Coordinates of C-alpha atoms in Angstrom, one line a residue:
M1 CA -5.0 -2.2 0.8
F2 CA -8.4 -2.5 -0.9
R3 CA -8.3 -4.9 -3.6
L4 CA -11.4 -3.5 -5.6
S5 CA -11.2 -6.0 -8.6
N6 CA -10.8 -8.9 -6.5
L7 CA -13.8 -7.6 -4.3
I8 CA -16.3 -7.3 -7.4
S9 CA -15.4 -10.7 -9.0
S10 CA -15.7 -12.8 -6.2
V11 CA -19.0 -11.3 -4.5
V12 CA -20.8 -11.0 -8.0
E13 CA -19.3 -14.9 -9.1
D14 CA -19.6 -16.1 -5.4
K15 CA -16.5 -17.0 -4.9
P16 CA -14.5 -17.9 -1.5
E17 CA -13.6 -14.6 0.3
R18 CA -9.6 -13.6 -0.2
V19 CA -8.5 -13.8 3.4
L20 CA -5.2 -12.5 4.6
D21 CA -4.0 -15.7 6.7
G22 CA -1.4 -13.9 8.9
S23 CA -0.1 -10.6 9.2
I24 CA 1.7 -8.3 6.1
A25 CA 5.5 -6.7 7.1
I26 CA 6.2 -3.8 5.2
W27 CA 10.4 -3.6 5.7
N28 CA 12.7 -1.4 4.9
F29 CA 15.7 -3.2 4.6
T30 CA 17.9 -0.3 3.5
N31 CA 17.4 3.4 3.7
R32 CA 19.6 3.7 0.6
C33 CA 18.1 5.2 -2.8
N34 CA 19.4 6.4 -5.8
L35 CA 16.0 8.9 -6.2
S36 CA 15.1 11.5 -4.1
C37 CA 10.9 11.2 -4.4
M38 CA 8.9 14.0 -3.1
H39 CA 6.6 12.0 -1.0
C40 CA 9.1 9.4 0.2
Y41 CA 8.3 8.6 4.1
S42 CA 11.7 7.8 5.1
K43 CA 13.6 10.7 3.1
S44 CA 16.0 7.9 1.7
T45 CA 19.4 9.1 0.1
L46 CA 22.3 7.4 -1.7
D47 CA 24.6 8.2 1.3
E48 CA 22.8 5.8 3.7
V49 CA 24.7 3.1 5.4
D50 CA 22.8 -0.2 6.6
T51 CA 22.3 -0.9 9.9
L52 CA 20.7 -4.4 10.0
T53 CA 23.1 -7.5 9.3
T54 CA 22.2 -10.7 7.3
K55 CA 22.2 -12.5 10.4
Q56 CA 20.1 -10.0 12.4
I57 CA 17.6 -9.9 9.7
K58 CA 17.4 -14.0 9.5
K59 CA 17.2 -14.0 12.9
T60 CA 13.8 -11.6 12.9
I61 CA 12.4 -13.5 10.2
L62 CA 12.2 -16.9 11.9
Q63 CA 10.4 -14.6 15.1
M64 CA 8.4 -13.5 12.8
K65 CA 7.4 -16.9 11.2
E66 CA 6.2 -17.9 14.9
N67 CA 4.5 -15.0 15.3
G68 CA 2.4 -15.3 12.4
V69 CA 3.8 -13.3 9.9
K70 CA 2.8 -14.8 6.3
F71 CA 3.9 -11.9 4.0
I72 CA 7.1 -9.4 3.4
I73 CA 7.2 -6.5 1.2
F74 CA 10.9 -5.7 0.6
S75 CA 10.8 -2.1 0.3
G76 CA 13.4 0.7 1.1
G77 CA 15.1 3.0 -0.1
E78 CA 15.5 1.5 -3.1
P79 CA 15.7 -2.7 -1.7
L80 CA 18.1 -3.9 -4.4
T81 CA 21.1 -1.9 -3.4
R82 CA 21.6 -4.5 -0.4
K83 CA 23.8 -7.0 -2.0
D84 CA 22.2 -9.7 0.3
L85 CA 18.8 -9.2 -0.9
F86 CA 18.3 -12.1 -2.8
E87 CA 19.6 -13.9 -0.2
I88 CA 17.2 -12.7 2.8
A89 CA 14.4 -13.5 0.1
D90 CA 15.3 -16.8 -0.6
F91 CA 15.7 -17.5 3.4
C92 CA 11.8 -16.4 3.5
K93 CA 10.9 -18.4 1.0
D94 CA 12.7 -21.5 2.5
N95 CA 10.5 -20.5 5.7
G96 CA 7.5 -20.5 3.8
I97 CA 7.0 -16.8 3.7
I98 CA 5.4 -15.0 0.7
T99 CA 7.7 -12.4 -0.7
Y100 CA 7.0 -9.0 -2.9
L101 CA 9.6 -6.3 -4.2
S102 CA 8.2 -2.7 -4.5
S103 CA 11.2 -1.1 -6.6
N104 CA 11.8 2.2 -8.7
G105 CA 13.1 -0.2 -11.3
L106 CA 16.4 1.5 -12.0
Y107 CA 18.5 -1.6 -11.5
F108 CA 16.5 -4.0 -13.6
T109 CA 18.6 -5.8 -16.2
S110 CA 18.3 -8.2 -19.0
K111 CA 20.9 -10.0 -16.7
N112 CA 19.3 -9.7 -13.6
I113 CA 15.2 -9.8 -14.5
E114 CA 15.1 -13.7 -14.1
R115 CA 16.2 -13.7 -10.9
I116 CA 14.1 -11.0 -9.7
V117 CA 10.9 -12.5 -11.1
D118 CA 11.7 -15.8 -9.7
T119 CA 12.5 -14.9 -6.5
F120 CA 9.5 -12.5 -5.6
N121 CA 5.9 -13.7 -5.8
Y122 CA 5.3 -9.8 -7.1
V123 CA 6.9 -7.2 -8.0
G124 CA 6.0 -3.6 -7.9
V125 CA 7.5 -0.7 -9.7
S126 CA 6.7 2.8 -9.0
I127 CA 5.5 5.0 -11.8
D128 CA 4.3 8.6 -11.3
G129 CA 3.1 9.9 -14.0
D130 CA 4.2 10.7 -17.8
E131 CA 7.7 11.2 -18.2
E132 CA 7.9 14.9 -17.1
T133 CA 5.9 14.0 -13.9
H134 CA 7.3 11.3 -13.2
D135 CA 11.0 12.9 -13.3
Y136 CA 10.0 15.5 -11.4
F137 CA 8.3 13.7 -8.7
R138 CA 11.0 11.4 -8.3
G139 CA 13.8 14.0 -8.5
L140 CA 15.9 12.6 -11.5
K141 CA 15.8 13.4 -15.2
G142 CA 15.4 10.2 -17.4
A143 CA 14.1 8.3 -14.7
F144 CA 10.9 7.6 -16.5
K145 CA 12.3 6.0 -19.4
E146 CA 14.5 3.7 -17.7
T147 CA 11.7 2.5 -15.2
L148 CA 9.3 1.9 -17.9
K149 CA 11.8 -0.4 -19.7
A150 CA 12.1 -2.0 -16.1
V151 CA 8.5 -2.7 -16.0
L152 CA 8.4 -3.9 -19.4
L153 CA 11.1 -5.9 -19.1
A154 CA 9.5 -8.0 -16.2
N155 CA 6.2 -7.7 -17.6
S156 CA 7.6 -9.8 -20.8
T157 CA 8.8 -12.5 -18.5
G158 CA 5.1 -13.4 -17.5
A159 CA 5.6 -12.9 -13.8
K160 CA 3.1 -11.0 -11.8
V161 CA 4.0 -7.5 -12.3
G162 CA 2.8 -3.9 -11.1
I163 CA 2.5 -0.3 -11.1
R164 CA 2.6 1.5 -8.4
F165 CA 1.1 5.4 -8.3
T166 CA 1.2 8.1 -6.0
I167 CA -1.9 10.3 -6.3
T168 CA -0.9 14.4 -5.5
K169 CA -1.9 17.2 -6.7
E170 CA 1.8 16.8 -8.6
T171 CA 0.5 13.8 -10.5
I172 CA -3.2 13.7 -10.7
N173 CA -3.2 15.1 -14.0
S174 CA -1.4 11.5 -15.1
L175 CA -3.9 9.3 -13.5
E176 CA -6.0 8.6 -16.9
Y177 CA -2.4 8.3 -18.2
I178 CA -1.2 5.7 -16.0
F179 CA -4.5 3.6 -16.4
D180 CA -3.8 4.0 -20.5
L181 CA -0.2 2.8 -19.6
V182 CA -1.3 -0.1 -17.7
E183 CA -3.8 -1.1 -20.7
K184 CA -1.8 -0.1 -23.6
H185 CA 0.9 -2.6 -22.3
N186 CA -1.3 -5.4 -20.5
I187 CA 0.2 -4.5 -17.2
P188 CA -1.4 -7.1 -14.7
K189 CA -2.1 -4.9 -12.1
I190 CA -2.1 -1.4 -10.9
Y191 CA -1.5 0.3 -7.3
I192 CA -2.8 3.7 -6.6
S193 CA -1.6 4.9 -3.0
H194 CA -2.9 7.9 -1.5
L195 CA -0.6 10.5 0.2
V196 CA 0.5 10.1 4.1
Y197 CA 1.7 12.8 6.1
S198 CA 5.1 11.4 7.1
G199 CA 8.5 11.7 6.1
R200 CA 8.9 14.2 2.7
G201 CA 5.2 13.7 2.5
L202 CA 4.6 15.8 5.6
D203 CA 7.3 18.1 4.3
N204 CA 5.5 18.6 1.3
L205 CA 1.9 18.4 2.7
K206 CA 0.5 21.0 0.5
M207 CA 0.9 18.4 -2.1
D208 CA -2.2 16.5 -0.9
L209 CA -5.7 16.8 -2.7
T210 CA -8.3 18.6 -2.1
K211 CA -11.3 16.2 -1.0
E212 CA -13.0 17.2 -4.4
Q213 CA -10.1 16.0 -6.1
R214 CA -9.9 12.8 -3.9
R215 CA -13.6 11.7 -4.5
K216 CA -13.1 12.8 -8.6
S217 CA -10.1 10.8 -8.6
V218 CA -11.6 7.8 -7.0
E219 CA -14.9 7.8 -9.0
F220 CA -12.7 7.5 -12.0
I221 CA -10.9 4.5 -10.5
L222 CA -13.9 2.7 -9.8
D223 CA -15.3 3.4 -13.1
K224 CA -12.1 1.6 -14.2
A225 CA -12.7 -1.1 -11.7
F226 CA -16.1 -2.1 -13.1
E227 CA -15.5 -1.4 -16.8
Y228 CA -12.8 -3.9 -16.8
Y229 CA -14.8 -6.2 -14.7
K230 CA -17.6 -5.9 -17.4
N231 CA -15.2 -6.2 -20.3
G232 CA -13.2 -9.1 -18.9
R233 CA -10.0 -7.2 -18.6
D234 CA -7.7 -8.9 -16.6
I235 CA -6.2 -5.8 -14.7
E236 CA -5.9 -5.7 -11.0
I237 CA -6.8 -2.7 -9.3
V238 CA -5.7 -2.1 -6.0
T239 CA -5.7 1.3 -3.8
G240 CA -4.0 2.0 -0.8
N241 CA -4.0 4.6 2.3
M242 CA -7.6 5.4 2.1
E243 CA -9.6 3.1 3.5
Q244 CA -12.7 5.3 3.0
D245 CA -12.3 4.2 -0.7
G246 CA -14.4 1.0 0.5
I247 CA -17.5 3.3 1.3
M248 CA -17.4 4.9 -2.1
F249 CA -16.8 1.4 -3.4
L250 CA -20.1 0.1 -1.6
N251 CA -22.2 2.6 -2.9
R252 CA -21.3 2.2 -6.7
F253 CA -21.5 -2.0 -6.2
K254 CA -25.4 -1.3 -4.9
K255 CA -25.9 0.6 -7.9
E256 CA -24.7 -2.0 -10.2
Y257 CA -25.5 -5.4 -8.3
P258 CA -28.3 -4.0 -5.8
H259 CA -29.4 -7.5 -4.8
L260 CA -25.5 -8.1 -3.6
G261 CA -25.1 -5.1 -1.3
D262 CA -25.5 -6.6 1.9
T263 CA -23.2 -9.7 0.7
M264 CA -20.4 -6.9 -0.2
R265 CA -21.3 -4.8 3.0
E266 CA -20.3 -8.2 4.9
R267 CA -17.3 -8.8 3.0
L268 CA -15.9 -5.1 3.4
V269 CA -17.0 -5.8 7.0
S270 CA -14.6 -8.6 7.6
W271 CA -11.6 -6.7 5.5
G272 CA -11.7 -4.6 8.2
G273 CA -10.2 -1.1 6.8
N274 CA -7.1 0.2 8.2
S275 CA -5.2 -2.6 9.8
A276 CA -1.9 -0.8 11.2
G277 CA -0.9 -2.9 14.1
R278 CA -3.6 -5.5 13.5
K279 CA -2.5 -7.4 10.1
L280 CA 0.3 -5.0 9.0
L281 CA 3.5 -3.8 10.5
N282 CA 6.9 -1.9 9.3
I283 CA 10.2 -2.5 10.0
N284 CA 12.7 0.1 9.3
S285 CA 16.1 0.4 8.0
E286 CA 17.0 0.9 11.9
G287 CA 15.1 -1.9 13.3
D288 CA 12.3 -0.1 14.7
V289 CA 8.9 -1.5 14.6
R290 CA 5.9 0.7 13.7
P291 CA 2.3 -0.3 13.3
D292 CA 2.5 0.9 9.4
P293 CA 5.5 2.4 7.8
F294 CA 4.2 6.1 8.0
F295 CA 3.2 5.6 11.9
P296 CA 4.7 8.6 14.0
L297 CA 5.5 6.2 16.9
T298 CA 7.3 2.9 17.3
V299 CA 6.5 0.0 19.6
G300 CA 10.2 -1.7 19.5
N301 CA 13.3 -2.4 18.1
I302 CA 14.3 -6.3 16.7
I303 CA 18.4 -5.4 17.4
E304 CA 17.6 -4.6 21.0
Q305 CA 14.2 -7.1 21.6
D306 CA 12.6 -10.1 20.4
F307 CA 10.1 -9.6 17.7
G308 CA 7.7 -11.8 19.5
D309 CA 7.9 -9.7 22.5
I310 CA 7.2 -6.5 20.7
W311 CA 4.5 -7.8 18.7
Q312 CA 2.3 -9.8 21.3
N313 CA 2.7 -6.8 23.8
G314 CA 1.9 -3.4 24.2
E315 CA -1.0 -0.9 25.4
L316 CA -0.5 0.9 21.5
L317 CA -1.1 -2.3 19.7
D318 CA -4.0 -3.4 22.2
Q319 CA -5.6 0.0 21.0
L320 CA -5.3 -0.7 17.5
R321 CA -6.4 -4.0 17.6
I322 CA -10.0 -3.0 18.6
H323 CA -12.3 -3.5 15.5
P324 CA -14.1 -0.9 14.7
R325 CA -11.8 1.9 16.6
K326 CA -14.9 3.6 18.2
Q327 CA -12.5 5.6 20.4
I328 CA -11.8 7.8 17.5
S329 CA -12.9 11.3 17.9
G330 CA -14.7 13.8 15.6
I331 CA -16.9 12.5 12.5
C332 CA -15.6 9.3 13.0
S333 CA -17.3 8.7 16.9
E334 CA -20.9 9.0 14.9
C335 CA -19.8 7.5 11.6
E336 CA -22.3 4.0 10.8
Q337 CA -19.5 3.1 8.2
I338 CA -16.6 2.8 10.6
D339 CA -16.6 -0.8 10.7
I340 CA -15.9 -0.6 7.1
C341 CA -13.1 1.9 6.9
N342 CA -12.1 1.6 10.7
G343 CA -11.4 5.0 10.9
G344 CA -8.7 5.5 8.3
S345 CA -5.1 6.9 8.9
R346 CA -3.4 7.7 12.4
A347 CA -0.7 8.7 10.7
R348 CA -2.5 11.5 9.1
A349 CA -4.6 12.2 12.0
Y350 CA -1.2 12.6 14.4
A351 CA 0.7 14.8 11.6
I352 CA -2.4 17.2 11.5
T353 CA -4.0 17.2 15.4
G354 CA -0.8 15.5 17.3
D355 CA -3.7 13.1 18.2
L356 CA -3.4 9.6 17.2
W357 CA -7.3 9.1 18.0
S358 CA -8.7 12.0 15.9
E359 CA -10.4 11.8 12.9
D360 CA -8.5 11.0 9.7
P361 CA -8.4 14.6 8.1
S362 CA -8.4 13.6 4.7
C363 CA -11.9 11.6 4.9
Y364 CA -13.9 12.9 2.1
L365 CA -17.5 11.2 2.9
S366 CA -20.2 13.4 3.0
E367 CA -22.6 13.2 6.2
Q368 CA -25.0 10.9 4.4
E369 CA -22.3 8.2 3.0
R370 CA -21.5 8.2 6.4
R371 CA -24.4 6.4 7.1
K372 CA -25.5 2.8 6.1
D373 CA -28.7 3.6 4.7

């Protein structure tokens, strides 16, 4: 997760660095969902039955707390299909764990919206383009209208709300539209996710951007981030699943604020790039633990093992926690900027080559950009 807006303001205004004090868990509490999205890494359907019990989940939450997990993103499937979701979230809060909700918004109503925003520290709702694009991408006609209603309903409460947008060949023409939507309705945050090759995202691999399309998209996003900062527009921009964006951002930042270029680079190295298995983990609806939601390999299962035994041991996690990951081959082996991006996505590398330690095939940086100067 790459927080462009926060980086600009904190460095330019000499504010303290925003440090992730602990790990983030993205937990797919259910694989049940009322949509059938083209990029869904968990291949969710409406017919799924929940495996994890409330008791098992609470037990694991206590183990996660003991092992430094400070944030849990409630995901799915559609997490609001679980009847015990608020009970689980309240249990997290009682134990000092910050909770975020990632939802399609279709279960938001005027009757439950206050409960939702009071429970979760942040609510992210997915909109993947204009009406036609979103409905096609999400597999349900009429979904856009209901999801937009949900976003506006949540935003009207004054809570921290954001739009989540996955950029692919199917949605790229809506990138500008999504920013217009955020500006029009004063949505506090926009999260732009790049495609990772897992689940339906792997099945539909042809929808991933070309490197030229990706570069143009990132340039547009960077333009917006600097525009918002200079104009005092309080909209936070975050990108995900493409840590190479950090290097593009650094080059742009140095043009805008050349005297602060070294400070920004230090900040980006501290951020550390891809954090799978380091500051990030995933638990799926079956209890499998992975270094990130897209990762092709599991490191354990919470039904069978104590979370601490899983998270504190294992050769794979030890390898992932090397920073920078200089064991990665290909263009990464000679890249002078790997201390910023940390080699990008291991899931994409594995999906294309079968080698967990090959270069991220989506890296769009030129040879010159892979050099420090």
